Tab-separated table of C-alpha atoms in Angstrom:
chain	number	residue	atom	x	y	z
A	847	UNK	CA	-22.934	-21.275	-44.491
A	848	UNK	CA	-25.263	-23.768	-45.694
A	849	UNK	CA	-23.282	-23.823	-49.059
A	850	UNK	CA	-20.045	-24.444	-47.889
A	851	UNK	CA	-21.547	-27.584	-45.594
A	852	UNK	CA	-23.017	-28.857	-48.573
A	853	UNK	CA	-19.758	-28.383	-50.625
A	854	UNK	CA	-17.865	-30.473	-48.158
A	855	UNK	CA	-20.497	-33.088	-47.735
A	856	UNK	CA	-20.101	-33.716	-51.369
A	857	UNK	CA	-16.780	-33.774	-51.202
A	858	UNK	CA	-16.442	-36.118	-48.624
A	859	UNK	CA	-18.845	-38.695	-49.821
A	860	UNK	CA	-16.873	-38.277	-52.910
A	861	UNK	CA	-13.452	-39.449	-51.627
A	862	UNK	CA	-14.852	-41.814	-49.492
A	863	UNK	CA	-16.537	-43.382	-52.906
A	864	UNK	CA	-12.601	-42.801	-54.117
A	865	UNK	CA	-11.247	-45.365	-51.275
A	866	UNK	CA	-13.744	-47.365	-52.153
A	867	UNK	CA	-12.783	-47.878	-55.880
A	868	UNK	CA	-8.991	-47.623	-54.809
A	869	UNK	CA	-9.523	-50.566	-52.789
A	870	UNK	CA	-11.453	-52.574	-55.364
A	871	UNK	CA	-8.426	-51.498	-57.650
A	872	UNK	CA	-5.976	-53.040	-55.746
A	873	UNK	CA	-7.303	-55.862	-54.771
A	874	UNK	CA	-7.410	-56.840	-58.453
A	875	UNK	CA	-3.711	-55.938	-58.327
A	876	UNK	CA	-5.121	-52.593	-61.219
A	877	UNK	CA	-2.967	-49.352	-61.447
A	878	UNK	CA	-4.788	-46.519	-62.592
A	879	UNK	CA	-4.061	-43.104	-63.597
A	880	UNK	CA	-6.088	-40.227	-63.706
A	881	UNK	CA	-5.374	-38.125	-66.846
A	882	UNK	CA	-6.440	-34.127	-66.515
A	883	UNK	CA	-6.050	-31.640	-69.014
A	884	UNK	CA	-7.448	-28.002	-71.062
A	885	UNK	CA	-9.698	-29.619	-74.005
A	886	UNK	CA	-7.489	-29.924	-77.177
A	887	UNK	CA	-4.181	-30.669	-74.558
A	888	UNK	CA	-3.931	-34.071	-76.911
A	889	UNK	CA	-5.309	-36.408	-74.109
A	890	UNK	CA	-6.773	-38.957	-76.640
A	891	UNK	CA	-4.242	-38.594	-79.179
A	892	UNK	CA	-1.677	-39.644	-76.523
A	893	UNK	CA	-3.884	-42.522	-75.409
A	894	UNK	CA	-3.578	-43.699	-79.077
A	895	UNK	CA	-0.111	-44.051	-78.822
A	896	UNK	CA	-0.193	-45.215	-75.789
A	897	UNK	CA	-2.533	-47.941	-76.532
A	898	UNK	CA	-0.608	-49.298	-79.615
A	899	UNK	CA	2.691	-49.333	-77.842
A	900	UNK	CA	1.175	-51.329	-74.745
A	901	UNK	CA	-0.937	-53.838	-76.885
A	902	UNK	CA	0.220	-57.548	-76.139
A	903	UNK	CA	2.124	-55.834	-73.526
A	904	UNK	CA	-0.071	-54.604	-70.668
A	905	UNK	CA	-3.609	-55.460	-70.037
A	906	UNK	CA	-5.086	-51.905	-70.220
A	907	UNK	CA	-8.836	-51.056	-69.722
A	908	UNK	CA	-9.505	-47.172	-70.325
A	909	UNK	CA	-12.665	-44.843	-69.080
A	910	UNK	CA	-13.121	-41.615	-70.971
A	911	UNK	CA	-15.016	-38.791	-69.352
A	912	UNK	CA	-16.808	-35.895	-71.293
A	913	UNK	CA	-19.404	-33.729	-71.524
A	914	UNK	CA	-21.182	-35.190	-74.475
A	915	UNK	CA	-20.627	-37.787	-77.352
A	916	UNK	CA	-18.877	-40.967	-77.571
A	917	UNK	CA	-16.211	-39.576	-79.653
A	918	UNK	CA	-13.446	-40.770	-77.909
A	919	UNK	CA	-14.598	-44.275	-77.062
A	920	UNK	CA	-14.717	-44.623	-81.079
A	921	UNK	CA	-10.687	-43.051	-81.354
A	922	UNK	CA	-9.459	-45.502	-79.035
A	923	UNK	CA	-11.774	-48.796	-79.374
A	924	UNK	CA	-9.312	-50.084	-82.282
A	925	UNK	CA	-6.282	-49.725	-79.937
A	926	UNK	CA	-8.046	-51.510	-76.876
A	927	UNK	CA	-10.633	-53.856	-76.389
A	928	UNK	CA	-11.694	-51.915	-73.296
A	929	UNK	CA	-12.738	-48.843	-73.187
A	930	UNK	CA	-15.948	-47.667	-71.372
A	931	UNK	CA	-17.631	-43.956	-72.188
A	932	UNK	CA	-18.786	-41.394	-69.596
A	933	UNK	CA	-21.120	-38.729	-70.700
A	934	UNK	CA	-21.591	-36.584	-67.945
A	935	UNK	CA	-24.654	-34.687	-69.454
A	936	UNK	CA	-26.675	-37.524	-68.102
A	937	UNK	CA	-25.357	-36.295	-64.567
A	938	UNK	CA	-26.332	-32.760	-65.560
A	939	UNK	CA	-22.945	-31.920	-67.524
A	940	UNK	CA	-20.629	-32.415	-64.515
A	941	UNK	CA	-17.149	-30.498	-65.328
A	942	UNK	CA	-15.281	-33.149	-64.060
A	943	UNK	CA	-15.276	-36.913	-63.134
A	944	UNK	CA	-16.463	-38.175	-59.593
A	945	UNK	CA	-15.636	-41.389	-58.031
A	946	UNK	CA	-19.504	-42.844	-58.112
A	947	UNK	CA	-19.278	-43.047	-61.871
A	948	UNK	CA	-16.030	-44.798	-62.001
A	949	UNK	CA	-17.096	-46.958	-59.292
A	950	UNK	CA	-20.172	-47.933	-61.616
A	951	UNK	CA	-17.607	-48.095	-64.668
A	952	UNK	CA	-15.901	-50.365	-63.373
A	953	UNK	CA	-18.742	-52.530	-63.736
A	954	UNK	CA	-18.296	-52.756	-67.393
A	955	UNK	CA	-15.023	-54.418	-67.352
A	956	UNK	CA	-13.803	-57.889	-66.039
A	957	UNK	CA	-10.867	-56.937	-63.494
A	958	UNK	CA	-9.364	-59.912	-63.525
A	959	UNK	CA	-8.299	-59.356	-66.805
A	960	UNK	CA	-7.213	-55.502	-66.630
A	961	UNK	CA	-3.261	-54.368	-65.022
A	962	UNK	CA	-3.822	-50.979	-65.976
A	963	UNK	CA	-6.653	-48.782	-65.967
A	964	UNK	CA	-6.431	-45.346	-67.619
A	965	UNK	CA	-9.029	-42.778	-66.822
A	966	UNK	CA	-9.580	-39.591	-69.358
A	967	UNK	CA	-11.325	-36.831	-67.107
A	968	UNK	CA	-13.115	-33.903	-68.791
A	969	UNK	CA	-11.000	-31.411	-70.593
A	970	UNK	CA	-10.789	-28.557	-68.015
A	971	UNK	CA	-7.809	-27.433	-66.340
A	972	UNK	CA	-9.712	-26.917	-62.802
A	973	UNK	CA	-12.504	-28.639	-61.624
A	974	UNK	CA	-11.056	-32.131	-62.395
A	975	UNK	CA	-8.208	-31.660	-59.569
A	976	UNK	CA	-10.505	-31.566	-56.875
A	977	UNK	CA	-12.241	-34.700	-57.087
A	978	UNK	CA	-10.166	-37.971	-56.290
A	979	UNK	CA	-11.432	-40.954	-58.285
A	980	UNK	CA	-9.800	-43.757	-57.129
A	981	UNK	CA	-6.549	-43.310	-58.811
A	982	UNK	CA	-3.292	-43.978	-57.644
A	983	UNK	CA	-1.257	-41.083	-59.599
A	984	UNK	CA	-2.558	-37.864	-61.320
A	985	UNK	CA	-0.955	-36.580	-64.919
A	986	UNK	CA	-1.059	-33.396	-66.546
A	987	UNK	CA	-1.305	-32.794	-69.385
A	988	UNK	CA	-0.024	-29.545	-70.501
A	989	UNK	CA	0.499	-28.426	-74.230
A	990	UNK	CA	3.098	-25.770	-75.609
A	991	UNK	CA	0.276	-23.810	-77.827
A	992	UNK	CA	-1.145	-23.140	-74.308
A	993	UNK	CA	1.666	-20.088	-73.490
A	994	UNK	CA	4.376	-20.080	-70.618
A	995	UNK	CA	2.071	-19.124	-67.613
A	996	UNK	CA	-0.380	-21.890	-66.950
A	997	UNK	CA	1.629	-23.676	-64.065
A	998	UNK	CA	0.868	-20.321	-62.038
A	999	UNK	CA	-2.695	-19.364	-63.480
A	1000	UNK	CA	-3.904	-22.905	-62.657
A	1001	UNK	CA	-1.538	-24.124	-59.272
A	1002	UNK	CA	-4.066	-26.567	-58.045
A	1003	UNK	CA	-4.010	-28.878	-61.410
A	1004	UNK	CA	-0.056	-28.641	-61.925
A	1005	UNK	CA	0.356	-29.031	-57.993
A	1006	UNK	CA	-1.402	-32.574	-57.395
A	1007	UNK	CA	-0.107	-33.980	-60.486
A	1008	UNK	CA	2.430	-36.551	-60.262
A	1009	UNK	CA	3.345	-36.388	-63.680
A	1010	UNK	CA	3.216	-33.033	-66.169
A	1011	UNK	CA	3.379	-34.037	-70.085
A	1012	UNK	CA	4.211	-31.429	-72.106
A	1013	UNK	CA	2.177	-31.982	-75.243
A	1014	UNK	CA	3.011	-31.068	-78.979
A	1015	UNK	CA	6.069	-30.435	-78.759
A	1016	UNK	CA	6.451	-30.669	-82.870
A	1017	UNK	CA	4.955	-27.357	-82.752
A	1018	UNK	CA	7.263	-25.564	-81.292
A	1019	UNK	CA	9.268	-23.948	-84.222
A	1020	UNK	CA	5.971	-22.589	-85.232
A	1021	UNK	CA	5.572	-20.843	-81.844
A	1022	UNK	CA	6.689	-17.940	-79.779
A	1023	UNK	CA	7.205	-19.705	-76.469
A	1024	UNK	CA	10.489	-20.098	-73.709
A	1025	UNK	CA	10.971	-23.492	-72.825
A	1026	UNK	CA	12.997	-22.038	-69.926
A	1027	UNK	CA	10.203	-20.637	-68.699
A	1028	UNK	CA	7.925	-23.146	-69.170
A	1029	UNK	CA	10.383	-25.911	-66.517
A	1030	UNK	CA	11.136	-23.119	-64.754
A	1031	UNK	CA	7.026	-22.140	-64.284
A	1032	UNK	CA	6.837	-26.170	-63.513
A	1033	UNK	CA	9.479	-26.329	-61.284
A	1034	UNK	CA	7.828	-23.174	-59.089
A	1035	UNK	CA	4.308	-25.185	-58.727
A	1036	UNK	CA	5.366	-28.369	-58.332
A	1037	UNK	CA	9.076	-29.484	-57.948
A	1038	UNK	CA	7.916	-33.062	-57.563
A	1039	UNK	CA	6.511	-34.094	-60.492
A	1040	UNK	CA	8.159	-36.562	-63.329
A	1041	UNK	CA	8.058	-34.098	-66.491
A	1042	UNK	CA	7.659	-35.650	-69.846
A	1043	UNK	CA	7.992	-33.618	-73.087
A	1044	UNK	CA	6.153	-35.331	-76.022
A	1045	UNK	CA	4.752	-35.214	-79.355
A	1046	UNK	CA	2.287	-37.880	-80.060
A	1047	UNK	CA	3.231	-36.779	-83.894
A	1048	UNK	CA	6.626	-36.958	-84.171
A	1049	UNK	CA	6.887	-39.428	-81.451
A	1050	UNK	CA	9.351	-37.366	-79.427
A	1051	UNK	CA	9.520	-38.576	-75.771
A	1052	UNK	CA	6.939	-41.185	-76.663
A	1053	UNK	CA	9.423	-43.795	-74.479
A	1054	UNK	CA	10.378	-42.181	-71.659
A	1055	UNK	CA	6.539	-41.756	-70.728
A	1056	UNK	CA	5.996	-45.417	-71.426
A	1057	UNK	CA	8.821	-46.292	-69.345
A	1058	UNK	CA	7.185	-43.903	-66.784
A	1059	UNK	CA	3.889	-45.561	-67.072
A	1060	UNK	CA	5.210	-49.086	-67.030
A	1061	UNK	CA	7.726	-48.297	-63.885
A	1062	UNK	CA	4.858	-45.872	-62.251
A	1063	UNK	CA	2.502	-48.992	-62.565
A	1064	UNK	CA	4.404	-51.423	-60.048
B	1426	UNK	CA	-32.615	-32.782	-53.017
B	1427	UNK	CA	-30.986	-30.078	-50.668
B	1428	UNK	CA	-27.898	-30.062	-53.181
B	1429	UNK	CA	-30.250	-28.797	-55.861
B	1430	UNK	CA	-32.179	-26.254	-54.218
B	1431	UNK	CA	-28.731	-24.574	-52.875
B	1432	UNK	CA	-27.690	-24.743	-56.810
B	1433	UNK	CA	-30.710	-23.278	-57.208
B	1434	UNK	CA	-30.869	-20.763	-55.205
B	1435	UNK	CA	-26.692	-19.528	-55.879
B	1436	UNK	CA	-27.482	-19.201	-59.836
B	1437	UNK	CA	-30.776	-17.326	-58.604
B	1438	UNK	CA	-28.898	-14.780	-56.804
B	1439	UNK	CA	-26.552	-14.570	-59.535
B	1440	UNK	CA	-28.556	-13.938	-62.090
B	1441	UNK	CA	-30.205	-11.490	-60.315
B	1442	UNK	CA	-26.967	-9.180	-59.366
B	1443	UNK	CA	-25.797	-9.968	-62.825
B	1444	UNK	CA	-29.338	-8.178	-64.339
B	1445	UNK	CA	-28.194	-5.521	-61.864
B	1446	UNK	CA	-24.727	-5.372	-63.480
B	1447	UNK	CA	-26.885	-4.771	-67.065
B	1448	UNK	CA	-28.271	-1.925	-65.418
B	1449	UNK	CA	-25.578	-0.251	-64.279
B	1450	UNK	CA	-23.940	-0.599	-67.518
B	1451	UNK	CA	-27.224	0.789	-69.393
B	1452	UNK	CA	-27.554	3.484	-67.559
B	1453	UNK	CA	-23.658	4.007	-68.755
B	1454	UNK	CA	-24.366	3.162	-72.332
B	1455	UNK	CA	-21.540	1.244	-71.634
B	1456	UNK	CA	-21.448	-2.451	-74.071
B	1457	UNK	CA	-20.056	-5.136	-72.274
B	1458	UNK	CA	-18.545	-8.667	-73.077
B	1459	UNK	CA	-17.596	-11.440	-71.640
B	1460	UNK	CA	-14.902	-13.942	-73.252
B	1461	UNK	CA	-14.760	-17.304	-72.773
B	1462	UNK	CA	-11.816	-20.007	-73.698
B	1463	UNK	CA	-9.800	-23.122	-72.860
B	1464	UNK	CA	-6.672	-22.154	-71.182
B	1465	UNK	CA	-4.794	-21.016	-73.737
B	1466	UNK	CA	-6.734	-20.284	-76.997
B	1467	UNK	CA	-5.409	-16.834	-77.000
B	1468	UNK	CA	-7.486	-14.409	-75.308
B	1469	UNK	CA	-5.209	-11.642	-73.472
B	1470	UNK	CA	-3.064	-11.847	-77.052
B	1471	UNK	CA	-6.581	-11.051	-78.626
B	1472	UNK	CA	-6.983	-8.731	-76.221
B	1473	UNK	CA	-3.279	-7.065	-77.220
B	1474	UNK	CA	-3.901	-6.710	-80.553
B	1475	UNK	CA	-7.756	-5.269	-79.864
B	1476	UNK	CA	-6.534	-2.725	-77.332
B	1477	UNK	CA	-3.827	-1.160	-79.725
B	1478	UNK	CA	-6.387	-0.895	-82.516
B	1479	UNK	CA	-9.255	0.976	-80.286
B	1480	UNK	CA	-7.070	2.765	-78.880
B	1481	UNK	CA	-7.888	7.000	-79.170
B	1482	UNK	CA	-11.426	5.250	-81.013
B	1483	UNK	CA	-13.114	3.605	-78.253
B	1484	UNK	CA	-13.133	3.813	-74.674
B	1485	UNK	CA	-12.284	0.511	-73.033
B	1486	UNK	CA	-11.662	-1.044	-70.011
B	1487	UNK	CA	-11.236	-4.132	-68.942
B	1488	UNK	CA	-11.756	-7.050	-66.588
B	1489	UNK	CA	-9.311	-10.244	-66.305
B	1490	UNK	CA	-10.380	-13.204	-64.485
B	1491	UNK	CA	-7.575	-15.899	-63.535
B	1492	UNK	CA	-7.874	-17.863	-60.608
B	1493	UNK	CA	-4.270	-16.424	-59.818
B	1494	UNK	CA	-1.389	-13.691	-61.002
B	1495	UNK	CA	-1.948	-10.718	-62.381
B	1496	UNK	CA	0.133	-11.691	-65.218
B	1497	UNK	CA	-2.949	-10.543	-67.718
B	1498	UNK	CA	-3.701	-7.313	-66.224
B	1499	UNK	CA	0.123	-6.835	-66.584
B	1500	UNK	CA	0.254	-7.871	-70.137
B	1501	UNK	CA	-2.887	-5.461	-70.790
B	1502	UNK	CA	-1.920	-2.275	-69.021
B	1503	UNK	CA	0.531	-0.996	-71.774
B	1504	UNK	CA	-2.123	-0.969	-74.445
B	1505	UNK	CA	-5.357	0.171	-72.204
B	1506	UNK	CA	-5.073	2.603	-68.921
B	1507	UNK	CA	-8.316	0.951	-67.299
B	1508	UNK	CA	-7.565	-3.096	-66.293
B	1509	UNK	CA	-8.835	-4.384	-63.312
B	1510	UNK	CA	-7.709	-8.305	-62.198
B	1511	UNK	CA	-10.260	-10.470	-60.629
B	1512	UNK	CA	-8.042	-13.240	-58.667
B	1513	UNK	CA	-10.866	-15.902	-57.736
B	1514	UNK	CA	-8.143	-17.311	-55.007
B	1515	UNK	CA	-9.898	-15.026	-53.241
B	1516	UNK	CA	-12.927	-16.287	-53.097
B	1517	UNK	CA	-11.889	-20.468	-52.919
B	1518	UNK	CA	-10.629	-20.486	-56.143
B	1519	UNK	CA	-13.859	-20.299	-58.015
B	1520	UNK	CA	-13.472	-21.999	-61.887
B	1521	UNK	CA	-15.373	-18.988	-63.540
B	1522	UNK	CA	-16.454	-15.411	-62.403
B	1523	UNK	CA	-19.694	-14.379	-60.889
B	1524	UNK	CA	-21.837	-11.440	-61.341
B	1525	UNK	CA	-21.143	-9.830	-57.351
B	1526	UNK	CA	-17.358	-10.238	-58.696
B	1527	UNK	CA	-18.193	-8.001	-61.196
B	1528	UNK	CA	-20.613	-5.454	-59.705
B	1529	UNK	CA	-17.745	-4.917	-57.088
B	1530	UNK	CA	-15.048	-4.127	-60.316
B	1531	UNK	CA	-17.294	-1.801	-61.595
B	1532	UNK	CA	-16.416	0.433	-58.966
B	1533	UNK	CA	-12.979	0.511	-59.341
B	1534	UNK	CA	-13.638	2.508	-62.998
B	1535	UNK	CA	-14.911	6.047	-63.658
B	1536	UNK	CA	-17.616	4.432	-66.169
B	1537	UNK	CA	-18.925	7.961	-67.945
B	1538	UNK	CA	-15.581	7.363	-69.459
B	1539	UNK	CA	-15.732	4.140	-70.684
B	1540	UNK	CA	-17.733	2.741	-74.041
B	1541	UNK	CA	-16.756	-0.345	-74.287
B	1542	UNK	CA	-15.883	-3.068	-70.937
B	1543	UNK	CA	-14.220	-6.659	-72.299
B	1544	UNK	CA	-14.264	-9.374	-69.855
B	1545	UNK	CA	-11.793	-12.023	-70.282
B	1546	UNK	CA	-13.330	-14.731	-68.029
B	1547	UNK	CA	-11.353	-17.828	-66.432
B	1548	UNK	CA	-10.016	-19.751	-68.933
B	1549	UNK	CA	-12.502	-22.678	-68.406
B	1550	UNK	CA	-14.353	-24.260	-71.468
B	1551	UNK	CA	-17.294	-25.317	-69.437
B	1552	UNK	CA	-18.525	-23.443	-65.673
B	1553	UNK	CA	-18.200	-19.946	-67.522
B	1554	UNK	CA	-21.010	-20.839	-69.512
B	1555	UNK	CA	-23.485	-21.085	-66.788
B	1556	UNK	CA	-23.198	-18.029	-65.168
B	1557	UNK	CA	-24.248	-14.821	-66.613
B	1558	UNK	CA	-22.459	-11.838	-65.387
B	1559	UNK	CA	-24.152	-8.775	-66.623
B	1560	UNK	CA	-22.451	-8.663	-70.103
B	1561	UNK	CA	-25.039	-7.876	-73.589
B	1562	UNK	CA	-22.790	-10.435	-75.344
B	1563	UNK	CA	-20.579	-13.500	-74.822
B	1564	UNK	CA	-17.718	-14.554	-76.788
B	1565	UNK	CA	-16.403	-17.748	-77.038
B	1566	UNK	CA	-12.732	-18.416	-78.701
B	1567	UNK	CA	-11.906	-21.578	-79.978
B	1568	UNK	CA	-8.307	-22.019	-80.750
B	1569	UNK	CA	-7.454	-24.410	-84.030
B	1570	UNK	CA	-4.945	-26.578	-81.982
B	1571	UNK	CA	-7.973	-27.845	-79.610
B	1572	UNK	CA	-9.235	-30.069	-82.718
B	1573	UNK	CA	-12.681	-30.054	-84.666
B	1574	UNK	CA	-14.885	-32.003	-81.784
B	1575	UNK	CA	-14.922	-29.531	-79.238
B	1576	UNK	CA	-18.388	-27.497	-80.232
B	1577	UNK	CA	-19.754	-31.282	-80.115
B	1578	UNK	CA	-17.891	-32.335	-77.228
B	1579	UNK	CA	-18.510	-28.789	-74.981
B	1580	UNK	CA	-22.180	-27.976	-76.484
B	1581	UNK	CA	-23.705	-25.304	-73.239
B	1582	UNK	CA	-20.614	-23.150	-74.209
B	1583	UNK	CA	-20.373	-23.517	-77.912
B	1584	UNK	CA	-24.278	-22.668	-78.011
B	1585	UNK	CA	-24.882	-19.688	-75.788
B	1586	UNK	CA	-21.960	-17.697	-77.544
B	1587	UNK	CA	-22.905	-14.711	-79.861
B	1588	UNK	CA	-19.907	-14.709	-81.389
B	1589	UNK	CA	-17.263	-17.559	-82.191
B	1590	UNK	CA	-13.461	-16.408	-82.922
B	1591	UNK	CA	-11.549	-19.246	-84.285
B	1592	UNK	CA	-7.851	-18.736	-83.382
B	1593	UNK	CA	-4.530	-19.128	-84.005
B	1594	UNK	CA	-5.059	-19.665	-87.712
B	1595	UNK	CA	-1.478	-19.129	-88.852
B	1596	UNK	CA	-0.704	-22.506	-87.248
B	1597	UNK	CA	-3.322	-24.222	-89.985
B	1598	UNK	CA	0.031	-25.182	-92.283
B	1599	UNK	CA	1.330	-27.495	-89.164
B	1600	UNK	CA	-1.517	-29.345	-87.828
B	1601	UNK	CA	-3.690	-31.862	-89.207
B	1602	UNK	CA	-6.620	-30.173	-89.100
B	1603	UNK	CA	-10.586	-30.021	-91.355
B	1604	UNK	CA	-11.581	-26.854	-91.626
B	1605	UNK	CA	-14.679	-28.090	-93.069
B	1606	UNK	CA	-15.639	-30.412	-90.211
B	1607	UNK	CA	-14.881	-26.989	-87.922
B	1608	UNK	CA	-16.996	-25.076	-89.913
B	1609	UNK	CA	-19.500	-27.913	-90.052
B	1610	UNK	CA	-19.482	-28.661	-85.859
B	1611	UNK	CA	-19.815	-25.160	-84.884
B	1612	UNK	CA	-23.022	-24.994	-87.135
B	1613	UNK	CA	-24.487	-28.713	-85.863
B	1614	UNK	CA	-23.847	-26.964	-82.144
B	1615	UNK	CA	-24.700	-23.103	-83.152
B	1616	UNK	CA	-26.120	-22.272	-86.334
B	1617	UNK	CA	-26.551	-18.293	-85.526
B	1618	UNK	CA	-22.984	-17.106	-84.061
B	1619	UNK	CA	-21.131	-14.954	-85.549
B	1620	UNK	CA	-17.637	-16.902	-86.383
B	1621	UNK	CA	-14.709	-15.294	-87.430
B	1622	UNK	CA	-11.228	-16.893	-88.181
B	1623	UNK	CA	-8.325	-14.822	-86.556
B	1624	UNK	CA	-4.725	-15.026	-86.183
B	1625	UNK	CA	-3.577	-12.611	-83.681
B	1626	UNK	CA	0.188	-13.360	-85.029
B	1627	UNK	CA	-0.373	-12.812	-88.796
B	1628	UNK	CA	-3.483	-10.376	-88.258
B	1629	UNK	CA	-5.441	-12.557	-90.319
B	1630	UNK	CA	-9.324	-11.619	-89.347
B	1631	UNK	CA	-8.404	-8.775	-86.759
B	1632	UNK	CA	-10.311	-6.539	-89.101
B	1633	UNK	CA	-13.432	-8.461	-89.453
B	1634	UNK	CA	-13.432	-9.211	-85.740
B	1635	UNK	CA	-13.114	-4.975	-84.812
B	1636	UNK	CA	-15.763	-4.129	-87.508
B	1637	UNK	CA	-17.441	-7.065	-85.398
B	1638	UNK	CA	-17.060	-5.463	-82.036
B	1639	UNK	CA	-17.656	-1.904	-82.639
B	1640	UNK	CA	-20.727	-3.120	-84.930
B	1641	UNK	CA	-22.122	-5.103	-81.982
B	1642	UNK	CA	-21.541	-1.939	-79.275
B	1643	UNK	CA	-24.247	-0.254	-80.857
């Protein structure tokens, strides 16, 4: 009993801490997306991309969340001036972002100068949905080596997204999997979402999410 | 402060049913593992291919763990008579399984007939980690398409693995991947696991990785 009061104190201080930074956000006029995934899904290769296409385009500022290392900070600092690393090991390895550490993130940057903000959770499939941050949409990631039945082994993650990427899709002559089955396991968790199919390889689909970015962003 | 001691006290009681679990299992001379992964890296298709090959040489049985479906225990039942699926849905959607989950499985098998008991745990690269569940060994698979950073990025799971089973190796040819800096990471995170390159597909490593777990039962 105890546990489960604790549990939603948490979670209520949480997405009261998530207003907060929503309201900083838009007061600053900043749209932000909050980009969950499995590790390996291609979250930072995709932010690459992103990144390159948007510069001189779009202010961006991104936050990347992880266990450990500032691996990812390095990847994208050539592509954006911006970019601020989470380690949640020095929060005792959190599986997921919560809204006090972007609200102190946001610290780092000057807001005045930022139109989008792109958050990286930690690569886990589960945890991350549960937490609001401050974000005004949620994406999925979601790559083909991952097999046809993660939309209903994971519902929460593929329900609250507002957008599911389909990653790597340059692999798939190389693998046994029905892309029937993976729109129609979408379309059975989550009927709402914008789906994107891309490979941040090939650069299939690479457009159509930055024209879903840019439009999502006004 | 009260946060931490209710922490506390959950991976206290934990522990403590999953030493419990041990027991039971001892007593059995039953061997028991416990699989860990991303989504996707390949486990139930591991779990295929292992089945057929014990089968008539080992008793198994098996646990899944998925926070919903029994799409695994479906997928498993043709190659092993004894699969029992943990949904965690049940129990709030929990992000890994817990030792009571397990205790309570146990008695859905007639154990003097079973040698060896796989658990394939929620597909979760980080929670999993924390929580022992009775098992003598853990298992952690590590598909090639998550990228060479992971054993840095995700070092709790990486390091308390016996064994590491590096999958999907067929799809080496078509990504741009350094062996030698996966090789190298797993070390800097986990110098004395066991790894072992498979490709459930090809059968690349299948052999090394049943000499592996009938070795290990002992």
């Amino acid at each position: 009993m105890a546990e489960i009061e604790i549990v939603k104190d948490i979670m209520e201080e949480n997405d009261e801490i998530a207003r907060e930074v929503n309201g900083i956000l838009n007061s600053k006029n900043i749209y932000c997306i909050n980009i969950i995934s499995s590790p390996g899904a291609g979250k930072t290769t995709l932010l690459e991309k992103t990144l390159a296409r948007l510069k001189g385009r779009t202010e961006c500022a991104v936050i990347e969340g992880d266990i450990s290392t500032p691996i990812d900070r390095d990847r994208l600092l050539p592509h954006c001036d911006s970019v601020y690393q989470i380690n949640t090991d020095t929060f005792g390895g959190d599986c997921h972002l919560s809204a006090f550490m972007i609200k102190d993130a946001l610290k780092e940057f000057d807001l005045d100068k930022i139109k989008l903000l792109i958050i990286e959770n930690v690569g886990n499939l589960i945890c991350p949905a549960d937490f609001e941050i401050g974000e005004h949409s949620k994406v999925l990631l979601y790559s083909l080596t991952e097999g046809e039945d993660k939309p209903l082994k994971y519902p929460v993650s593929f329900n609250v997204a507002d957008a599911i990427v389909v990653t790597k899709m340059d692999l798939l002559p190389h693998l046994e999997v029905d892309m029937a089955k993976i729109t129609e396991n979408i379309a059975k968790v989550n009927a709402r979402a914008k789906v994107i199919f891309v490979s941040s390889k090939s650069g299939e689909g690479l457009n159509e999410w930055i024209d879903y970015l840019t439009t999502a962003k006004k």
